[in-house]
Coordinates of C-alpha atoms (C1' of nucleotides) in Angstrom, one line a residue:
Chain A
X1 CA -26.7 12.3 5.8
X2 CA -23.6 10.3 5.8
X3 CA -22.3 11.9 2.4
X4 CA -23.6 15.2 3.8
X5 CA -21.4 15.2 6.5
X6 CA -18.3 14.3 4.1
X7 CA -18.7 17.6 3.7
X8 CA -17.3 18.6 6.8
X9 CA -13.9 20.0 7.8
X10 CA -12.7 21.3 10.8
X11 CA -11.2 25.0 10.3
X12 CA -8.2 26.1 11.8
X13 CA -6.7 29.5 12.0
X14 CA -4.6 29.9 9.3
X15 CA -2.2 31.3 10.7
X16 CA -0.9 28.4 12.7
X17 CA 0.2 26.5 9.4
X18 CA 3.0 27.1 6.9
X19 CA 0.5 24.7 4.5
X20 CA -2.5 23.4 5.2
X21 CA -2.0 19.9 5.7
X22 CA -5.5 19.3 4.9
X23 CA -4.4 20.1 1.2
X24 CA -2.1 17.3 0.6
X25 CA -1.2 13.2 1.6
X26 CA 1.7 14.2 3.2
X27 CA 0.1 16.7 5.2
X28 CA -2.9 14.2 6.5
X29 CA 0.5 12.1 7.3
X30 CA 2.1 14.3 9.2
X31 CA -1.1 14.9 11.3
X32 CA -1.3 11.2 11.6
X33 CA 2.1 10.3 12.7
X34 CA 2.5 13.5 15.1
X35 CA -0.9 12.4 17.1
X36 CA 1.0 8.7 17.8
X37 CA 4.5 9.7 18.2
X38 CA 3.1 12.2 20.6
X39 CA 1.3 10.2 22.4
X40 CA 3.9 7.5 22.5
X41 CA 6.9 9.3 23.4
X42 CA 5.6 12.8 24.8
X43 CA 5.7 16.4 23.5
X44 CA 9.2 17.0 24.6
X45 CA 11.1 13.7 23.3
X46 CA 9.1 14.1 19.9
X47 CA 11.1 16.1 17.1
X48 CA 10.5 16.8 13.5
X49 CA 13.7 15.0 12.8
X50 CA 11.8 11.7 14.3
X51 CA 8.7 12.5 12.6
X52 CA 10.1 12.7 9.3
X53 CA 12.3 9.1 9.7
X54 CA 8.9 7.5 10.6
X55 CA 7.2 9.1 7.3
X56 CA 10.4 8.3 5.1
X57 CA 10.6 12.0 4.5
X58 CA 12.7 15.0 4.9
X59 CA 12.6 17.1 8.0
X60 CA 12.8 20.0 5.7
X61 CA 9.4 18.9 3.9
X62 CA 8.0 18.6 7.7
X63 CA 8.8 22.2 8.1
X64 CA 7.2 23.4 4.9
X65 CA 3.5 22.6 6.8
X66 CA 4.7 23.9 10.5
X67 CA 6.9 26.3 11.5
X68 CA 8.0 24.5 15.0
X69 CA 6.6 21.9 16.9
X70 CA 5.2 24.6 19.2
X71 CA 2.9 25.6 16.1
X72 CA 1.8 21.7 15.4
X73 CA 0.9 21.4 19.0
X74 CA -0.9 24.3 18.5
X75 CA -2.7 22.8 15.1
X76 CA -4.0 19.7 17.2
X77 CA -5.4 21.1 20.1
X78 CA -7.0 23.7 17.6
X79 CA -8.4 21.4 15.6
X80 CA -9.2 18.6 18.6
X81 CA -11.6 22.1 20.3
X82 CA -13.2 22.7 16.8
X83 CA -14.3 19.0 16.6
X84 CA -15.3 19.7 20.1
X85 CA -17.4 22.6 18.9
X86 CA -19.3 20.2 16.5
X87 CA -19.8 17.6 18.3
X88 CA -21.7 20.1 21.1
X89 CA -23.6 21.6 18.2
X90 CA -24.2 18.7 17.0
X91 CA -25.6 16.9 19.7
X92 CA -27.6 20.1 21.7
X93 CA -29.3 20.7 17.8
X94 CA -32.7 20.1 19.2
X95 CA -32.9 20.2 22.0
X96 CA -35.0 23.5 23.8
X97 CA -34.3 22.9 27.7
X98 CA -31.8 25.0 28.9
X99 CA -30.9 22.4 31.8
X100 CA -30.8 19.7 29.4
X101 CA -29.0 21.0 27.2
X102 CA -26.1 22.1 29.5
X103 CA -26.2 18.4 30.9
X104 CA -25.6 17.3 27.1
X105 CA -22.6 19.7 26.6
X106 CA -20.8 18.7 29.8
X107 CA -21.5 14.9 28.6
X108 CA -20.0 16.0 25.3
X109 CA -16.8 17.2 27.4
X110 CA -16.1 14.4 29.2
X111 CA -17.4 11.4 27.4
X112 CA -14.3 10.1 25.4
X113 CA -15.1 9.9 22.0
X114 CA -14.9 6.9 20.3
X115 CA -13.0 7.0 16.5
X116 CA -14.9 9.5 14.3
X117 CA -14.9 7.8 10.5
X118 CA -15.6 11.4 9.6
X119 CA -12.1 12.7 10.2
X120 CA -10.1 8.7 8.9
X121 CA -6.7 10.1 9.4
X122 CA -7.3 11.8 13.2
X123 CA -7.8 9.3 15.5
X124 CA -10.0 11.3 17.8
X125 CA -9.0 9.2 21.2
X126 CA -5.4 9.2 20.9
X127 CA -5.5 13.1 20.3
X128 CA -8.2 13.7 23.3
X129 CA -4.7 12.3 25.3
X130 CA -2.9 14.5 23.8
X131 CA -4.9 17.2 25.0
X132 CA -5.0 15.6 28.4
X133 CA -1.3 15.7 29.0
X134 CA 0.1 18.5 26.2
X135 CA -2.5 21.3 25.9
X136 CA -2.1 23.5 28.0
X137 CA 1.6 23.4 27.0
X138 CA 0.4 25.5 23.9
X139 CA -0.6 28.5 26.0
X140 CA 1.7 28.4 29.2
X141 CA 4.4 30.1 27.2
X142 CA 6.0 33.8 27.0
X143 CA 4.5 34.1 23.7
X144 CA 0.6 33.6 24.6
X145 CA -0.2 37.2 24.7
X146 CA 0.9 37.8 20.5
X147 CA -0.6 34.3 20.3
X148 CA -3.8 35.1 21.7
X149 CA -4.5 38.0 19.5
X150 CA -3.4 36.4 16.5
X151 CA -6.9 34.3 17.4
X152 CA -4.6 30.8 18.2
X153 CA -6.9 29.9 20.8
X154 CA -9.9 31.1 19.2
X155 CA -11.6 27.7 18.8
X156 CA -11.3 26.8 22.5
X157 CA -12.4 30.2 23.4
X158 CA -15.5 29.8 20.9
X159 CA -16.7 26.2 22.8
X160 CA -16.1 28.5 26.3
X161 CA -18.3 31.0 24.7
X162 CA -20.9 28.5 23.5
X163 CA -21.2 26.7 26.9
X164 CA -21.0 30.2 28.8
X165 CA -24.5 30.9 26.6
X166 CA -25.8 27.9 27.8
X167 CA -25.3 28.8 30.9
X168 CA -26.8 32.0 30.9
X169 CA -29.5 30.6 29.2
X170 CA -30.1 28.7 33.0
X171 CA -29.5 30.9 34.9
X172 CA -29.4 34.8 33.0
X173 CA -28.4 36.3 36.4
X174 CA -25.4 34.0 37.0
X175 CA -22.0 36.3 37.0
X176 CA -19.7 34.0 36.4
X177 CA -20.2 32.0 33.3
X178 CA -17.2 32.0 31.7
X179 CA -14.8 31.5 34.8
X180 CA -17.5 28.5 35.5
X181 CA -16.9 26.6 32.3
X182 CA -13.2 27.9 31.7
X183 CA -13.1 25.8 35.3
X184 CA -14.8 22.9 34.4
X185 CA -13.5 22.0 30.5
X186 CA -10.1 22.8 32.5
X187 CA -10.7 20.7 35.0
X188 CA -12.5 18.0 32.8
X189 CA -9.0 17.6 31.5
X190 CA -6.6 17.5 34.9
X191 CA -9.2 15.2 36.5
X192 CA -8.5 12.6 33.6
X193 CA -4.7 13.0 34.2
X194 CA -5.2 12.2 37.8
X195 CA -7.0 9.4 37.5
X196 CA -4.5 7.9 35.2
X197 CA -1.5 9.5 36.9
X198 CA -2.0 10.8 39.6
X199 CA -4.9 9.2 42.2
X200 CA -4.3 10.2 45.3
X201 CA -5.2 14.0 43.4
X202 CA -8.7 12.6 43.1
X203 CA -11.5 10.1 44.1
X204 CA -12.7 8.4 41.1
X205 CA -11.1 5.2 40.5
X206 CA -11.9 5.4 36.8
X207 CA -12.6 7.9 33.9
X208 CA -16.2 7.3 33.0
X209 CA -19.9 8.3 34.7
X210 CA -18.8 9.5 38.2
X211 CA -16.6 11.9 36.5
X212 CA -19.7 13.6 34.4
X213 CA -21.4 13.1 37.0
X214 CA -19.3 15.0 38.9
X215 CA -19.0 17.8 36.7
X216 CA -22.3 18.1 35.9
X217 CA -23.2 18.3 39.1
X218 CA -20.8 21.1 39.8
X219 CA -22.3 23.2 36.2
X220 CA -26.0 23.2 37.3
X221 CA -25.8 23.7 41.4
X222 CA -23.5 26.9 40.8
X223 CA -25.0 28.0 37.8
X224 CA -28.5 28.1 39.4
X225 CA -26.4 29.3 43.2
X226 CA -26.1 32.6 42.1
X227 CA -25.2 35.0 45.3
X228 CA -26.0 32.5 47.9
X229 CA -23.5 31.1 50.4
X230 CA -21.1 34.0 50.3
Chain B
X1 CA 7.9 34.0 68.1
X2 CA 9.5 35.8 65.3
X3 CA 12.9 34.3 66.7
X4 CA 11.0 31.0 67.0
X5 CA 9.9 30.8 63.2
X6 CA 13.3 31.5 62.3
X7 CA 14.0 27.7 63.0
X8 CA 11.5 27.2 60.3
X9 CA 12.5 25.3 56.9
X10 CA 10.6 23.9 54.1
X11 CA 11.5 20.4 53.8
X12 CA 11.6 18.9 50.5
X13 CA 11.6 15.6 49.2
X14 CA 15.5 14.6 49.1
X15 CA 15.7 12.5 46.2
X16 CA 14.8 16.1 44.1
X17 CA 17.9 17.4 44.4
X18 CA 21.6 16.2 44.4
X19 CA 22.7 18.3 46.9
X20 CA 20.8 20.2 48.9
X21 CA 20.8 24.2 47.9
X22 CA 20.3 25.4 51.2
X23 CA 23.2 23.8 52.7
X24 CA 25.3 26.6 51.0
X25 CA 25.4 30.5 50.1
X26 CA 25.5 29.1 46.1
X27 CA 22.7 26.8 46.2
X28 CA 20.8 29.4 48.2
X29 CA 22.0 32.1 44.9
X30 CA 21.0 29.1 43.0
X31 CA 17.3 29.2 43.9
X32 CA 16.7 32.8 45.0
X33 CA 18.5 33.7 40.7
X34 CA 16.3 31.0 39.0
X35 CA 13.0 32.1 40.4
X36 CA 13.7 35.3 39.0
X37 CA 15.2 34.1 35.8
X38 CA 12.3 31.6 35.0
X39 CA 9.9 34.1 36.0
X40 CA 11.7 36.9 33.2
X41 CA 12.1 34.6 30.3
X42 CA 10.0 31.4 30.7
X43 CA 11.1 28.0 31.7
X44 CA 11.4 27.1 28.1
X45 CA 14.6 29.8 27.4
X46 CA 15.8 29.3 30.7
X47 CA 19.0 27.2 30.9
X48 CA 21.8 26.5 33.5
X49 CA 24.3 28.2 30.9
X50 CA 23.0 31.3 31.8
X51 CA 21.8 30.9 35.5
X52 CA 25.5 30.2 36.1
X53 CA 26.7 33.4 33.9
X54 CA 24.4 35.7 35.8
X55 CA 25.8 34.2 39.2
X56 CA 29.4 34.4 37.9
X57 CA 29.5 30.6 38.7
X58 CA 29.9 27.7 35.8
X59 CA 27.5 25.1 35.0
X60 CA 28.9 22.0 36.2
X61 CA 28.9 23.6 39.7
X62 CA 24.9 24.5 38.9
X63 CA 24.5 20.9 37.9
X64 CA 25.9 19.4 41.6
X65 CA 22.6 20.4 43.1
X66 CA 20.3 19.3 40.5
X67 CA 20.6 17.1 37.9
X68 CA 18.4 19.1 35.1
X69 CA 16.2 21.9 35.4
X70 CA 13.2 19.6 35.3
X71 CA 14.1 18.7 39.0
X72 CA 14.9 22.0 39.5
X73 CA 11.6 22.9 38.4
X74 CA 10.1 20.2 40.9
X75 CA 12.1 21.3 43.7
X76 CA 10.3 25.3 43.2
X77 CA 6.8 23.6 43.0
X78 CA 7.6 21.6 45.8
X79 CA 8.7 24.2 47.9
X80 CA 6.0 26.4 47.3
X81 CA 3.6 23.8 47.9
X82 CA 5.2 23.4 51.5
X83 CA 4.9 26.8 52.2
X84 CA 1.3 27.0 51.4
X85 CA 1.0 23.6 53.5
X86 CA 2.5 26.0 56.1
X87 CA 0.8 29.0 55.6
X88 CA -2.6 26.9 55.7
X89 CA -1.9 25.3 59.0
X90 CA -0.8 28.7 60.9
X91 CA -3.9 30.5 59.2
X92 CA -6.7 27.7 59.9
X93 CA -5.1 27.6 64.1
X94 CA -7.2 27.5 66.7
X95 CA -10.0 27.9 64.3
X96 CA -12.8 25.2 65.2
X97 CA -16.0 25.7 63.1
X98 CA -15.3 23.9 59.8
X99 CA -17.0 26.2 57.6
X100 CA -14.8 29.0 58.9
X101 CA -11.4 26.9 58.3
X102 CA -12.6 25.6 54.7
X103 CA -13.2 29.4 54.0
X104 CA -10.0 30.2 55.3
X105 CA -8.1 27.8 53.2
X106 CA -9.3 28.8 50.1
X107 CA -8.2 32.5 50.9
X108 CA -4.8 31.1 51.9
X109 CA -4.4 29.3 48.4
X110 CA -6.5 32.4 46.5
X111 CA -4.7 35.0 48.2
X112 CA -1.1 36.0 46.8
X113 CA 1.0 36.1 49.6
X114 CA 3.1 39.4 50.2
X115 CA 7.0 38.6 50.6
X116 CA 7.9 36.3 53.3
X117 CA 10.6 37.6 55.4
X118 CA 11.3 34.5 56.9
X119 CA 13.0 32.8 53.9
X120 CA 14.9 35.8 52.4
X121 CA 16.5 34.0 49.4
X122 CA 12.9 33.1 48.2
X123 CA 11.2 35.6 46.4
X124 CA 7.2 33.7 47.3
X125 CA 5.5 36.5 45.3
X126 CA 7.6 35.8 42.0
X127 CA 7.7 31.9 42.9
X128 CA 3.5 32.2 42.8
X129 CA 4.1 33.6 39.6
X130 CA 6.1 30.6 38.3
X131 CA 3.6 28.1 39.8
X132 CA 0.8 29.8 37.7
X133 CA 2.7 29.4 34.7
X134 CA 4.9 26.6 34.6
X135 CA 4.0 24.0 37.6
X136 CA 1.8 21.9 35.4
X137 CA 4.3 21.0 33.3
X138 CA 6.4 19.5 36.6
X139 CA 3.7 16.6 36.1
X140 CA 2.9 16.7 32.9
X141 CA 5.7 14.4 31.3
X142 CA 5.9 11.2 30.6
X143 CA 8.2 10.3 33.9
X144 CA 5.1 11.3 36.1
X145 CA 4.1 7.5 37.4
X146 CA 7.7 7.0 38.5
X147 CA 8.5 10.8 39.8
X148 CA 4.9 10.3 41.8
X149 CA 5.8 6.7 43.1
X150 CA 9.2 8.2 44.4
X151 CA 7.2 11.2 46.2
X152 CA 8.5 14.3 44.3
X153 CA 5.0 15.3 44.6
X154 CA 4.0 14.7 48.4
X155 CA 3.9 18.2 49.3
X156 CA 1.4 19.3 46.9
X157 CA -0.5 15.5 48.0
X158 CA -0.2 16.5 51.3
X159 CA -2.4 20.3 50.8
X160 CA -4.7 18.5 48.7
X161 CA -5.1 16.0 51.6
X162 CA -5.6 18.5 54.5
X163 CA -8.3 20.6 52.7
X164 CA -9.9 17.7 51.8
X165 CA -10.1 16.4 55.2
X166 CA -11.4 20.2 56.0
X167 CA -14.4 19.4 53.5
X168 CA -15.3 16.2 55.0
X169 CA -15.5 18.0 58.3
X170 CA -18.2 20.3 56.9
X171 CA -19.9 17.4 55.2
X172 CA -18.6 13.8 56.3
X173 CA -20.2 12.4 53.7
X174 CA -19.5 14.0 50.7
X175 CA -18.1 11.7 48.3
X176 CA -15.6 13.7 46.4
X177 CA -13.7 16.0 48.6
X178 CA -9.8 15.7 46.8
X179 CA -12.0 15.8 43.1
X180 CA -12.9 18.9 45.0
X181 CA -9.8 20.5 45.9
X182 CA -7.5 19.6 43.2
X183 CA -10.1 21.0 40.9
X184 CA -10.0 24.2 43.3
X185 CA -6.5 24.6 43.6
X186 CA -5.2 23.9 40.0
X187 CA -8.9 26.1 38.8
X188 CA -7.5 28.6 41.1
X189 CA -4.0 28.7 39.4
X190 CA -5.3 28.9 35.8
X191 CA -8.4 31.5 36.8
X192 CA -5.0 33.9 37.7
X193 CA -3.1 32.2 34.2
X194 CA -6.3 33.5 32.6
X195 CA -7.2 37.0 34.0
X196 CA -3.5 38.1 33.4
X197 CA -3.3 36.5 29.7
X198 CA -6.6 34.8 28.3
X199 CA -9.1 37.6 29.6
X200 CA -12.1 35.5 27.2
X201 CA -12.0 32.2 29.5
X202 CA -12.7 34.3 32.5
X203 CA -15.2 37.3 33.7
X204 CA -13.0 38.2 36.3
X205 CA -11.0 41.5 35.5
X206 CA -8.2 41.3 38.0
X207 CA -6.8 38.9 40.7
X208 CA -8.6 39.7 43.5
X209 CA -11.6 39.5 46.2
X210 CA -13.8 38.1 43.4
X211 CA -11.6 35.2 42.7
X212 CA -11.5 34.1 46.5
X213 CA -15.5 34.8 46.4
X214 CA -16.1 32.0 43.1
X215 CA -13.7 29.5 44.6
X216 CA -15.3 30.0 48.2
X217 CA -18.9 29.3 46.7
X218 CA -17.6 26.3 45.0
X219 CA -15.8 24.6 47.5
X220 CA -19.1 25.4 50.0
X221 CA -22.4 24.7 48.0
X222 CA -20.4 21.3 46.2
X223 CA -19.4 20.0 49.8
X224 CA -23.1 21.0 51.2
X225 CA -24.6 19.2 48.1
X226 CA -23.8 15.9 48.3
X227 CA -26.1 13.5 46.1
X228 CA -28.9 16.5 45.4
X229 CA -29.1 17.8 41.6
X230 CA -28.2 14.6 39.6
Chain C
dA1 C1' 5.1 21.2 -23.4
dA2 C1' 6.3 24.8 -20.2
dA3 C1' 6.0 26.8 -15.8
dA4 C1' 5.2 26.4 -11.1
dA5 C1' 5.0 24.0 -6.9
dA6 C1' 6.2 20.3 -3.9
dT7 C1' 9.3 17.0 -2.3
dA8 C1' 13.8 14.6 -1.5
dA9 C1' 18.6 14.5 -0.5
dT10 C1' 22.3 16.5 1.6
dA11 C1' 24.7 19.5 4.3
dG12 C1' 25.5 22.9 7.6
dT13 C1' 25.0 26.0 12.0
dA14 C1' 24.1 27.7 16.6
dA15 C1' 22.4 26.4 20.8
dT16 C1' 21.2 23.1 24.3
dA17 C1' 21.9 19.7 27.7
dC18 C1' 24.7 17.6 29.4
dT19 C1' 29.7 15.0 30.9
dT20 C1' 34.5 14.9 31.9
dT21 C1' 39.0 16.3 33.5
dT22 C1' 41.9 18.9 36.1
dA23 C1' 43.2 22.5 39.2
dA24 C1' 42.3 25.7 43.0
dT25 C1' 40.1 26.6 47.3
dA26 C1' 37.7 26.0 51.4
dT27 C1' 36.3 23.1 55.5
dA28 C1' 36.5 19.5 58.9
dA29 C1' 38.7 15.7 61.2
dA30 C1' 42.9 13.6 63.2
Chain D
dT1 C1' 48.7 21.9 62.2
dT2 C1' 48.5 18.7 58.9
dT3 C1' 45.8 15.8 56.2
dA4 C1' 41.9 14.3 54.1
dT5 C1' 37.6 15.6 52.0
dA6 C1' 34.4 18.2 49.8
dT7 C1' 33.4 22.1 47.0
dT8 C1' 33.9 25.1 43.3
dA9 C1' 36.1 27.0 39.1
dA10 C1' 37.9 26.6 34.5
dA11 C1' 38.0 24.6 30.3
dA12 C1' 36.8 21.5 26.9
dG13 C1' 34.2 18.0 24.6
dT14 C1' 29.9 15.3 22.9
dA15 C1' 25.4 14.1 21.2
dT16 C1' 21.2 16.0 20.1
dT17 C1' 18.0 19.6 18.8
dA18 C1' 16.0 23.1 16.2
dC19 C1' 16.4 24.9 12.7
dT20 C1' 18.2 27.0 7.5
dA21 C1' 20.0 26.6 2.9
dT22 C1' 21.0 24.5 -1.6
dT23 C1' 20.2 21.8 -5.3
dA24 C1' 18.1 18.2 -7.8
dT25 C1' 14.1 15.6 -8.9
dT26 C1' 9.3 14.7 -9.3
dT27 C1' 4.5 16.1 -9.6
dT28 C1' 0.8 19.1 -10.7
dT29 C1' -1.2 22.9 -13.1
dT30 C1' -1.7 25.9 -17.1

DNA sequence: AAAAAATAATAGTAATACTTTTAATATAAA
DNA sequence: TTTATATTAAAAGTATTACTATTATTTTTT
């Protein structure tokens, strides 16, 4: 199973990348050093120029992989929703209750991920920050609508689709699937910000249960509300 | 009354700004010409060099009421989140059942607001337009623990904290009334980020009635459900 | 061994995000 | 009304950023 899953890569839209960093040392660096010097110093004080000192590279070779940082950022959240993706598959695999399983996918959202020997030079944890605090950066932008049919978002907006099934497959009448779980993986994410930043935004004291809790709660009692309480 | 309101001002936290922009016709061109810049080209292209061209000013003049754009930024949000604090407490007057007032908050943050004559240099229609699009990233930087401990983000505490206190009046013992609303208000901001850009992460087809109708049904069944469905 | 691709080293440019200095103008207090 | 004070305008300067370009060197592939 283990050598199986060696296997495994996480696809990203091509278009993001100059090069596919996948496809050479450097590039696995770059993807490396970016997710701590991100998370160390924040999207707007990281540069290429840094980047490349802390490699003992070029900031030209940096640009051969990624057009801008914009496009890097946009890499790593790609990527970080694709392992997402797999980790919902691979943990609903299985399992037949619809209920049960959309339990297990909001679990898989907010359950922090511990490091994933699969992927050696993403550390899985430092990135789920990253989303935290610099994902939605990659979409709040003038250039979203060209972005978003050039398919840069399309791995987040394949986990929306996935969990939006599930939730159809609870409820069938329920209108709002996609707003629901847009909501909630959304929200997943700002809640964890407040609690680390921002408390007085929020009532749990610490990310962990009470936040799944919370959320799950929230996925089952309006997915199976459907027109009541208007 | 209308001569009454007209006493009316939106404080905001004084450590935002250097000087303060409505003390004077330039700082009041200064806000009234940035809304509508930021909202044409996107807080990322938008620079005091050319807010201070297009108001035939210079840039160290610009830079005596705020220090960076960053604050300037903060001082919009901030604004706007004391006008809705505003608008909330004139709509939910005199209104005693608690259902009704929670109902009527969620329109006032759902609804987009139609220009407010009472503060003519602020376009609020084109300000909820930059709140959509480029509040989050007021917070999301890595100055947030001090900028929250010096209170450049009490007005939009202060909403959060009134609704929430409108929850608990429906249910006084629900346990997670400001999870609640933050994930209402920033859900409702994105929902409106999505319909107009990322139509796949939402079912809703335009800004509207439906919007106020999903975010109504949340904030009622989640307060009503305390502890069932876990 | 030759050709192609990738990387390193170096330099350069336009724009950004400011700061500083000085002069002109308006306003408010004595 | 004068004087002091604050405000704005004009001009210039600096460090950093976000790139682009050129050439040389090394590595990989054919």
């Amino acid at each position: 199973m283990q050598d199986l899953l060696k296997q495994i890569q996480i696809r990203v839209n091509e278009k993001i990348y100059l090069k596919d960093p996948e496809t050479s040392e450097l590039g696995k660096r770059i993807i490396q050093e970016s997710i701590r010097m991100i998370d160390e110093i924040g999207l707007e004080s990281f540069t290429f120029r840094k980047l490349s000192e802390k490699l003992g590279t070029t900031e030209s070779s940096v640009y051969r992989y990624f057009e801008n940082k914009h496009k890097l950022l946009i890499y790593l959240t790609s990527w970080y929703w694709g392992w997402q993706e797999y980790r919902l598959v691979f943990n609903t695999a299985n399992i037949s209750v619809p209920e049960e399983r959309l339990r297990i996918a909001i679990r898989v959202l907010t359950e922090t991920a511990s490091y994933d020997d699969l992927f050696p030079h993403i550390n899985t944890q430092i990135l789920n920050k990253i989303v935290i605090c610099e994902s939605s950066k990659a979409y709040l932008t003038k250039e979203v609508d060209q972005e978003k049919k050039m398919g840069f978002f399309a791995g987040y907006d394949r986990l929306c689709e996935r969990i939006s099934e599930m939730v159809l497959k609870v409820n069938p009448l329920y209108k709002n699937p996609h707003t629901l779980v847009s909501t909630i993986i959304e929200g997943i994410q700002r809640q964890k910000y407040f609690i680390a930043h921002m408390p007085s935004f929020t009532d749990i004291l610490k990310d962990g249960e009470e936040l799944t809790l919370f959320f799950t709660r929230m996925a089952l009692i309006m997915t199976k509300s459907n027109g009541k309480n208007e």
